[in-house]
mmCIF file of C-alpha atoms and ligand atoms in Angstrom:
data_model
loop_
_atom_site.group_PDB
_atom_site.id
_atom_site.type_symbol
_atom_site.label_atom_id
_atom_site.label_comp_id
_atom_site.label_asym_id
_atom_site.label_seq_id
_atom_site.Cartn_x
_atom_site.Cartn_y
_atom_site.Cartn_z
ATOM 1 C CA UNK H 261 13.335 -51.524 13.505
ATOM 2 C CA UNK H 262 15.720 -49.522 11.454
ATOM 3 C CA UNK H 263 15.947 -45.633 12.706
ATOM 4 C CA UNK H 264 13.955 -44.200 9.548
ATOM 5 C CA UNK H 265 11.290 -46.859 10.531
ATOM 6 C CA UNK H 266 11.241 -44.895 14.191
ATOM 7 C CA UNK H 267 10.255 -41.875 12.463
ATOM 8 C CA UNK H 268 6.501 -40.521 12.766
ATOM 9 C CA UNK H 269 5.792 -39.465 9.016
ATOM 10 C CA UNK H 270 3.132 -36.890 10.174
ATOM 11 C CA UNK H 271 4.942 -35.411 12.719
ATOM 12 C CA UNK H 272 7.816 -34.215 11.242
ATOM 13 C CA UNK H 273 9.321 -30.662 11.692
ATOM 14 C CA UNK H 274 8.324 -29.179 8.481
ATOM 15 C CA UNK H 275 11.604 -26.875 8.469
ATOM 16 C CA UNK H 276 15.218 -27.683 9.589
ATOM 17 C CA UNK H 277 18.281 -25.834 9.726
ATOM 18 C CA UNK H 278 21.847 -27.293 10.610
ATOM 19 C CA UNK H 279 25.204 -25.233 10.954
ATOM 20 C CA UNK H 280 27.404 -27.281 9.314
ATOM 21 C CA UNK H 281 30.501 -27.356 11.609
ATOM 22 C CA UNK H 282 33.782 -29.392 12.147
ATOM 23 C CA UNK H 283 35.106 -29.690 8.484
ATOM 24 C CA UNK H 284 38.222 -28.365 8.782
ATOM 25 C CA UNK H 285 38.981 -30.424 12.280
ATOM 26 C CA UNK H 286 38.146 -33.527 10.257
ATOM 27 C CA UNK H 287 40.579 -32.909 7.697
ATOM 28 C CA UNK H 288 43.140 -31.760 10.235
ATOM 29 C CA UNK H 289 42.904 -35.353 11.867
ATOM 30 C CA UNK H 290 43.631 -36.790 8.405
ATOM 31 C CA UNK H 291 46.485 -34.818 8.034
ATOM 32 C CA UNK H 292 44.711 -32.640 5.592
ATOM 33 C CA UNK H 293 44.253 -29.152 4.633
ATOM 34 C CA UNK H 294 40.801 -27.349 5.770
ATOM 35 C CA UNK H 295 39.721 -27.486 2.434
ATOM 36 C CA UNK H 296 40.076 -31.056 2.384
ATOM 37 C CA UNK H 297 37.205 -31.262 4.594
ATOM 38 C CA UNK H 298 34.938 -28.680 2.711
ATOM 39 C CA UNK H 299 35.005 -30.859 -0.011
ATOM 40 C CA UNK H 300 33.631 -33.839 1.808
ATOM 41 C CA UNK H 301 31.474 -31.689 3.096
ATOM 42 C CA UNK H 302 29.728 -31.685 0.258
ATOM 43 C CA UNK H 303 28.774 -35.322 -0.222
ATOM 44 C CA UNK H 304 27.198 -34.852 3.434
ATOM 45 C CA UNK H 305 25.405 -31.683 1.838
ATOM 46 C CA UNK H 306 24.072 -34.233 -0.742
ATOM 47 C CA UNK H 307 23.377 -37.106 1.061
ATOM 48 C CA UNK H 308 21.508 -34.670 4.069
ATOM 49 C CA UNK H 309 19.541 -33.058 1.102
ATOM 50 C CA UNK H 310 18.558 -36.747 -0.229
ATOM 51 C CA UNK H 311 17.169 -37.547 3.025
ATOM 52 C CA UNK H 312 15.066 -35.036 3.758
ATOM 53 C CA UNK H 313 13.806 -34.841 0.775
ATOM 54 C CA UNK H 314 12.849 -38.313 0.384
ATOM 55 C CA UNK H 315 11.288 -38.230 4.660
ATOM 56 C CA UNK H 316 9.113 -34.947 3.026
ATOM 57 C CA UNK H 317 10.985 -31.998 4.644
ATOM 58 C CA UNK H 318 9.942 -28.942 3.200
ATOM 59 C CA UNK H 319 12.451 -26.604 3.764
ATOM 60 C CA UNK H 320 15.707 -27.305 4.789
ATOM 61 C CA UNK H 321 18.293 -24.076 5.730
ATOM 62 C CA UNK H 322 22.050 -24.871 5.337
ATOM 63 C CA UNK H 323 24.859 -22.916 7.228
ATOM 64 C CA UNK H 324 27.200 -22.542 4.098
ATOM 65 C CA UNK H 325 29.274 -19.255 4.833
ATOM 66 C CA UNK H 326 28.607 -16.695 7.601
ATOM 67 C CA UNK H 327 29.337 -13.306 8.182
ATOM 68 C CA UNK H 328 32.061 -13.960 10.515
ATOM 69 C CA UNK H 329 33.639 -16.213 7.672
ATOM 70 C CA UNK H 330 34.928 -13.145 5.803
ATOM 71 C CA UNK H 331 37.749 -13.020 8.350
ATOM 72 C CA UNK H 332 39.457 -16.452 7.417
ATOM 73 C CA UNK H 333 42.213 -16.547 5.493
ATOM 74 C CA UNK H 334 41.880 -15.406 1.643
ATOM 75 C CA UNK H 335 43.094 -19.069 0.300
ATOM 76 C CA UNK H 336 40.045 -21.085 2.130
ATOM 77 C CA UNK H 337 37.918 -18.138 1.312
ATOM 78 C CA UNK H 338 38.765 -18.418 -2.144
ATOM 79 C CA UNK H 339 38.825 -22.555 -2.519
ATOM 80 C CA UNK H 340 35.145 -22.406 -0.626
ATOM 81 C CA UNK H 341 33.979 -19.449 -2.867
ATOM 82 C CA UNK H 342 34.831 -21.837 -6.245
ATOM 83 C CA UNK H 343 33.547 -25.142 -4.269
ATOM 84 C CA UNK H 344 30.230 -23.521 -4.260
ATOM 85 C CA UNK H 345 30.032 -21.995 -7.975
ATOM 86 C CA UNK H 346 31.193 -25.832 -8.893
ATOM 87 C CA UNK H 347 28.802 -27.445 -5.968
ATOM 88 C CA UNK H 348 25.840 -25.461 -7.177
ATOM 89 C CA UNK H 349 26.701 -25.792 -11.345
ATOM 90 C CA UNK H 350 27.062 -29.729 -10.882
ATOM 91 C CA UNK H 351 24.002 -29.885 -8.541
ATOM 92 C CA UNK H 352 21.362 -27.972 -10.571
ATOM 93 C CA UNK H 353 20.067 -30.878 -12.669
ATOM 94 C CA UNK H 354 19.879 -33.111 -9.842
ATOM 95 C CA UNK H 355 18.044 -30.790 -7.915
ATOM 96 C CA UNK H 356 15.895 -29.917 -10.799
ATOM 97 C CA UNK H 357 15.481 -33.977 -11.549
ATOM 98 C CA UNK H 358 14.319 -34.022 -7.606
ATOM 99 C CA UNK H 359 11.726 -31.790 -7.539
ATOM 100 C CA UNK H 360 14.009 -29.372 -5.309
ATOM 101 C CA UNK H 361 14.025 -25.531 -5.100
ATOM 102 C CA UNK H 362 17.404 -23.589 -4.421
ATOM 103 C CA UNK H 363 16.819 -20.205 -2.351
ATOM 104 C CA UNK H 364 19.753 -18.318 -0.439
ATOM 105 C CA UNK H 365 19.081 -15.802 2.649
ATOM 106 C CA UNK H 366 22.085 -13.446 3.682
ATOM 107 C CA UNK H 367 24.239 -10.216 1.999
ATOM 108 C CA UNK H 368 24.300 -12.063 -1.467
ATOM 109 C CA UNK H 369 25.435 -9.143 -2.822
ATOM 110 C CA UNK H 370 28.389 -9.271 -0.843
ATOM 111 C CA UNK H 371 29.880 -12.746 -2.492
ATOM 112 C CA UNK H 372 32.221 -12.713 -5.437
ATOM 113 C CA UNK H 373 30.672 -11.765 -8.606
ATOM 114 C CA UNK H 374 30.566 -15.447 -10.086
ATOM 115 C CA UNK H 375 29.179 -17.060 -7.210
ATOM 116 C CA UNK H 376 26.295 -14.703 -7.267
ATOM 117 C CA UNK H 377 25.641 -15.347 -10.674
ATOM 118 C CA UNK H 378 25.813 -19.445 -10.183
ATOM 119 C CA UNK H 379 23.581 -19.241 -7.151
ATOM 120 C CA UNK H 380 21.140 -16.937 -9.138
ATOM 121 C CA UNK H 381 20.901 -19.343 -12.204
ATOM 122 C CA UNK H 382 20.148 -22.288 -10.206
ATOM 123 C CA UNK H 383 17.852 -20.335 -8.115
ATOM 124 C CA UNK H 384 15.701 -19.122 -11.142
ATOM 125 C CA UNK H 385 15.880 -22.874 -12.713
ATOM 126 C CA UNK H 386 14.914 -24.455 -10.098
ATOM 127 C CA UNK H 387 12.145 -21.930 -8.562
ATOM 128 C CA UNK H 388 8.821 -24.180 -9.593
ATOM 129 C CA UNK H 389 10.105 -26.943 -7.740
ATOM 130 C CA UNK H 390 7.695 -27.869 -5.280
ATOM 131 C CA UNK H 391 8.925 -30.983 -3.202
ATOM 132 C CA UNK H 392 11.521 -29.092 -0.864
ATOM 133 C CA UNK H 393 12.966 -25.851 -0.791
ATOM 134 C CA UNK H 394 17.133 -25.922 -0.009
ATOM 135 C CA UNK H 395 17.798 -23.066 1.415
ATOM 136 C CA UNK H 396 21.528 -21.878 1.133
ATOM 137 C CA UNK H 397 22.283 -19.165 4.286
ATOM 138 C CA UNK H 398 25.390 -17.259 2.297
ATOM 139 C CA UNK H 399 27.221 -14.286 3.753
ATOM 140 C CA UNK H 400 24.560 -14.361 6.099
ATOM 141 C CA UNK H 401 24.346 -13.398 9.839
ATOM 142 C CA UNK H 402 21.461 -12.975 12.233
ATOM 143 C CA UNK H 403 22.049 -9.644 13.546
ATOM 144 C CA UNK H 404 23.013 -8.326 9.793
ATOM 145 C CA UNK H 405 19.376 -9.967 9.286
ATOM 146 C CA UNK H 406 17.378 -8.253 12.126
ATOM 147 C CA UNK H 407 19.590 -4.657 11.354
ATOM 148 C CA UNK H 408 18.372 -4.662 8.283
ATOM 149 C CA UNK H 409 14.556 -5.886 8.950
ATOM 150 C CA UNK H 410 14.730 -2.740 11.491
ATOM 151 C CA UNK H 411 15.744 -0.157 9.123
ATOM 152 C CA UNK H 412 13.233 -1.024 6.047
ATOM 153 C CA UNK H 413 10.762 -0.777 9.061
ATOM 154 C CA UNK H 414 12.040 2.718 10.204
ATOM 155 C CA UNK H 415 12.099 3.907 6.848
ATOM 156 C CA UNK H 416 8.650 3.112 6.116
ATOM 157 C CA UNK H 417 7.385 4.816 9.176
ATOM 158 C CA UNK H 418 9.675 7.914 8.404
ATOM 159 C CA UNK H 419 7.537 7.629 4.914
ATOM 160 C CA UNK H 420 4.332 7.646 6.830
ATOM 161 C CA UNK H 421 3.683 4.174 5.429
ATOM 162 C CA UNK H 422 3.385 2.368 8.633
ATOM 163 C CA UNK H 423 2.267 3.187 12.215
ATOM 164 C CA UNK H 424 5.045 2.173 14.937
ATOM 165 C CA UNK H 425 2.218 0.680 16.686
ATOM 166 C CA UNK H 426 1.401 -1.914 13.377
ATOM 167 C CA UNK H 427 4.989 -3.364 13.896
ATOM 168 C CA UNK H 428 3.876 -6.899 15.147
ATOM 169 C CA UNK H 429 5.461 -10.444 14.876
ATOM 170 C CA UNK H 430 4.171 -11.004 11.622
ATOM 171 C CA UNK H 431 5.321 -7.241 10.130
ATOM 172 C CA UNK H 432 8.755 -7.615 11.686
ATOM 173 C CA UNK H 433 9.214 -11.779 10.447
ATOM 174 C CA UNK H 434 8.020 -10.269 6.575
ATOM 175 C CA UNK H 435 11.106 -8.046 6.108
ATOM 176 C CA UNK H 436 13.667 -11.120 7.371
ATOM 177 C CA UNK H 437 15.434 -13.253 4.603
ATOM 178 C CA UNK H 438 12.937 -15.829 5.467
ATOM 179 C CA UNK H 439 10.424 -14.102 5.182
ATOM 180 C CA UNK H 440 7.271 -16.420 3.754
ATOM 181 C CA UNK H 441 9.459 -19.549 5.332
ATOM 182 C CA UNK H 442 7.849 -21.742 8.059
ATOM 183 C CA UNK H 443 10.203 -21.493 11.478
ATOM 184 C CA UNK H 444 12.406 -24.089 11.799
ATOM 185 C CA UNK H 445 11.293 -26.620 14.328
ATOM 186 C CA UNK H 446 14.379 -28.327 14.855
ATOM 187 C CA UNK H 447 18.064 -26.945 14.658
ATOM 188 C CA UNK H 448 21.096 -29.396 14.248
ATOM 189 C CA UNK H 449 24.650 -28.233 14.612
ATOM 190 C CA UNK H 450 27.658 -30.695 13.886
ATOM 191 C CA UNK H 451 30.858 -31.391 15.899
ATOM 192 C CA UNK H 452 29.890 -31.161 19.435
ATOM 193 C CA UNK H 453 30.157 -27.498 19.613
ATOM 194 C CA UNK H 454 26.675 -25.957 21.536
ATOM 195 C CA UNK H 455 26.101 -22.597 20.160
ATOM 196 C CA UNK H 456 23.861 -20.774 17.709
ATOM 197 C CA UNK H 457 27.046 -18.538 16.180
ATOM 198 C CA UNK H 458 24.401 -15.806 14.746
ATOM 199 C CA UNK H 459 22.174 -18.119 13.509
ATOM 200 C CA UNK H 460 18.210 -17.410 12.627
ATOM 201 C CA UNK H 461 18.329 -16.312 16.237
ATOM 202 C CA UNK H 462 14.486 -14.044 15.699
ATOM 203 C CA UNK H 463 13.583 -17.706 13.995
ATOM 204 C CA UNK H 464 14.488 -20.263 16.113
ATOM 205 C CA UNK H 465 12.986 -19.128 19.507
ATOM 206 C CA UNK H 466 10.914 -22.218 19.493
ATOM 207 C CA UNK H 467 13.074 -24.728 17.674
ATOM 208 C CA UNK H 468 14.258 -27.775 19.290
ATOM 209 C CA UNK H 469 18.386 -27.908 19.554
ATOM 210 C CA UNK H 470 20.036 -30.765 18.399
ATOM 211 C CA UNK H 471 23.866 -31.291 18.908
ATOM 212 C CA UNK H 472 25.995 -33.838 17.605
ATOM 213 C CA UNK H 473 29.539 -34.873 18.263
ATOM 214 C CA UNK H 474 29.407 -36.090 14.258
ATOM 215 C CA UNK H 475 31.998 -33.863 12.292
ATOM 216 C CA UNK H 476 29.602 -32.365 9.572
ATOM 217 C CA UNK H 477 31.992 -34.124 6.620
ATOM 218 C CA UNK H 478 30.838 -37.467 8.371
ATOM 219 C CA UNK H 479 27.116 -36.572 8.526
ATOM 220 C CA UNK H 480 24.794 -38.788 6.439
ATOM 221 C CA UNK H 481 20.805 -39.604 6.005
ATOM 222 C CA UNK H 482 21.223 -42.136 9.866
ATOM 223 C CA UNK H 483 22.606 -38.852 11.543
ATOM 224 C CA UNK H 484 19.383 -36.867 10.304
ATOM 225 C CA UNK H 485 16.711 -39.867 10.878
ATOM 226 C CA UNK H 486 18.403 -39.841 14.579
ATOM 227 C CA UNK H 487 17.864 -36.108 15.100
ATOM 228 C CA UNK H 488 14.605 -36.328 13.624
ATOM 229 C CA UNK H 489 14.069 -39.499 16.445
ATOM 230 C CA UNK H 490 15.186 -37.576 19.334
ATOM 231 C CA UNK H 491 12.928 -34.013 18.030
ATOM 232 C CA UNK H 492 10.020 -36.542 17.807
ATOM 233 C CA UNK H 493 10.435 -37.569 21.604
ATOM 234 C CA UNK H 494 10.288 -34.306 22.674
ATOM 235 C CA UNK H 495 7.654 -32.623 23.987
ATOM 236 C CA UNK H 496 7.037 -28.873 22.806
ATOM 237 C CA UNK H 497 5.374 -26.960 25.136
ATOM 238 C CA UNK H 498 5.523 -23.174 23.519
ATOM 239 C CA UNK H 499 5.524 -21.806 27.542
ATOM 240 C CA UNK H 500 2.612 -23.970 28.174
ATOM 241 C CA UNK H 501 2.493 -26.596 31.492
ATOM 242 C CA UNK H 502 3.114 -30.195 30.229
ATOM 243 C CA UNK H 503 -0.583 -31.039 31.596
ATOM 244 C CA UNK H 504 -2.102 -28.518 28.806
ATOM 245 C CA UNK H 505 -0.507 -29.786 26.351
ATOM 246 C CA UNK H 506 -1.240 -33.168 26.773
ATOM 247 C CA UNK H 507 -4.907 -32.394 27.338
ATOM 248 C CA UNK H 508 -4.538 -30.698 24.104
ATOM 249 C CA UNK H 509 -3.957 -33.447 22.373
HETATM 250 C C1 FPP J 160 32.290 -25.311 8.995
HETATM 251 O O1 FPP J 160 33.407 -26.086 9.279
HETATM 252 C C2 FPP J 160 31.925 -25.311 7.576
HETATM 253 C C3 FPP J 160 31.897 -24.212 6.770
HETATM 254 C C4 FPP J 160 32.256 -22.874 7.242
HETATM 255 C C5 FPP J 160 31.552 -24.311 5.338
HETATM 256 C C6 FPP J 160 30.519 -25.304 4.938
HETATM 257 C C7 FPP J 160 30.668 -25.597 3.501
HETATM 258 C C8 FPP J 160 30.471 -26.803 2.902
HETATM 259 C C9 FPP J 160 29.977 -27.994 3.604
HETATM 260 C C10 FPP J 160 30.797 -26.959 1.453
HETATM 261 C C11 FPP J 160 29.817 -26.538 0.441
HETATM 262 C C12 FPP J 160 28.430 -26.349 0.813
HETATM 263 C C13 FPP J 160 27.380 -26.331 -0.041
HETATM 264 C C14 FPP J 160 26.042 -25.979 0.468
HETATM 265 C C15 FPP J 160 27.484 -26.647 -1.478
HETATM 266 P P1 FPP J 160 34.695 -25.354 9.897
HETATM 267 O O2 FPP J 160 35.567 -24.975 8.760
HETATM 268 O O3 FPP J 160 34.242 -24.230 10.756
HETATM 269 O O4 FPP J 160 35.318 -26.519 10.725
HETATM 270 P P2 FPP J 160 36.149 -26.384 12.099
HETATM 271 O O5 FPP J 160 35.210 -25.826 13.120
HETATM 272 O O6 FPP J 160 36.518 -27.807 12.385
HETATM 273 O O7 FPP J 160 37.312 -25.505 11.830
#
């Protein structure tokens, strides 16, 4: 039984996010310059994207650039910035062709004037799609996330618009990036490192972690299908005991 043949078709995590991590380690082992490894990075992007699409993922939330990557040095800032523009020009058709839509959560406005404009072209081209939504987390950190969720709250009950007491889950998840996104179930990060780094922290509260030892340029469709696997024989219990949730079912 191959691994994809393991997985349960109607139990799959309808949303999963993966920090991309260990690129520039797996080009320093080749000898390589980071960059190197950010452009193999990209055929895992692809080949990740191919498989989830193809299993029936609905949304699937890449760690592409965070916050925090602002303070690496202007050269791989720079040679990442113009792998992306080219990345997301060359990809559009094929994502198009796939029934795929492009979205992006984080400080877009913060990224270099002709990235923006790439990643809003292929997001407006591609916005009927229906098969699986690709979400791209750019300039984006968690706590910059929640900040500002907490001040377009504030300001709407300094405007009288909303009672303090109406701020619920569901008010507080509407004014995130992801706002209209189903939670991701299962999280993945790459290249054995176990942390979250500012990652969807309000969102993942219930997600399953997955870590690999896999350096995120060697990541292909096997390396999902085994997360996937090993989400599947978990049980989620939400707080519950493990006896009420397997009378619930
Ligand atoms: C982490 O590896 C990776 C990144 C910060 C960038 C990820 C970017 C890509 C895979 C390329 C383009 C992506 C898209 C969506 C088109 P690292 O540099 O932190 O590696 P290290 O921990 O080994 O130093």
């Amino acid at each position: 039984m191959s691994l994809k043949e393991k997985i349960d078709l109607s139990k799959l995590p309808s949303h999963i996010a993966i920090i991309m991590d260990g690129n520039g380690r797996w080009a320093q082992q080749k000898g390589e310059e980071r960059v190197f490894g950010h452009q193999h990075g990209v055929e895992a992007v692809r080949d990740t994207v191919e498989g989830a699409a193809e299993l029936g993922i609905k949304y699937l939330t890449l760690y592409a650039f965070s916050t925090e990557n602002w303070n690496r040095p202007k050269e791989e800032i720079d040679a990442l910035m113009s792998l992306l523009v080219k990345t997301i020009n060359a990809e559009t058709k094929t994502l198009n062709k796939n029934d795929i839509r492009l979205q992006a959560i984080g400080d877009l406005k913060s990224l270099p004037g002709d990235c923006y404009e790439e990643l809003q072209d292929a997001m407006q081209k591609t916005a009927s799609n229906k098969r699986m939504t690709l979400v791209l987390a750019l300039s984006y950190s968690s706590r910059w996330e929640i900040l500002n969720a907490v001040k377009e709250l504030a300001e709407e009950v300094k405007n009288g618009k909303l009672s303090p007491s109406a701020i619920d889950e569901a008010a507080f998840s509407a004014k995130l990036c992801t706002a209209g996104m189903p939670e991701p179930e299962l999280m993945i990060r790459t290249s054995g490192e176990h942390r979250i780094s500012n990652y969807l922290l309000w969102q993942l509260a219930y997600a399953e972690l997955y870590f690999t030892d896999t350096l995120w340029p060697d990541f292909r469709k096997e390396d999902l299908y085994e997360a996937i696997v090993d989400y599947q024989n978990r049980e989620r219990r939400f707080g519950k005991t493990s006896e009420q949730v397997t009378n619930e079912k």
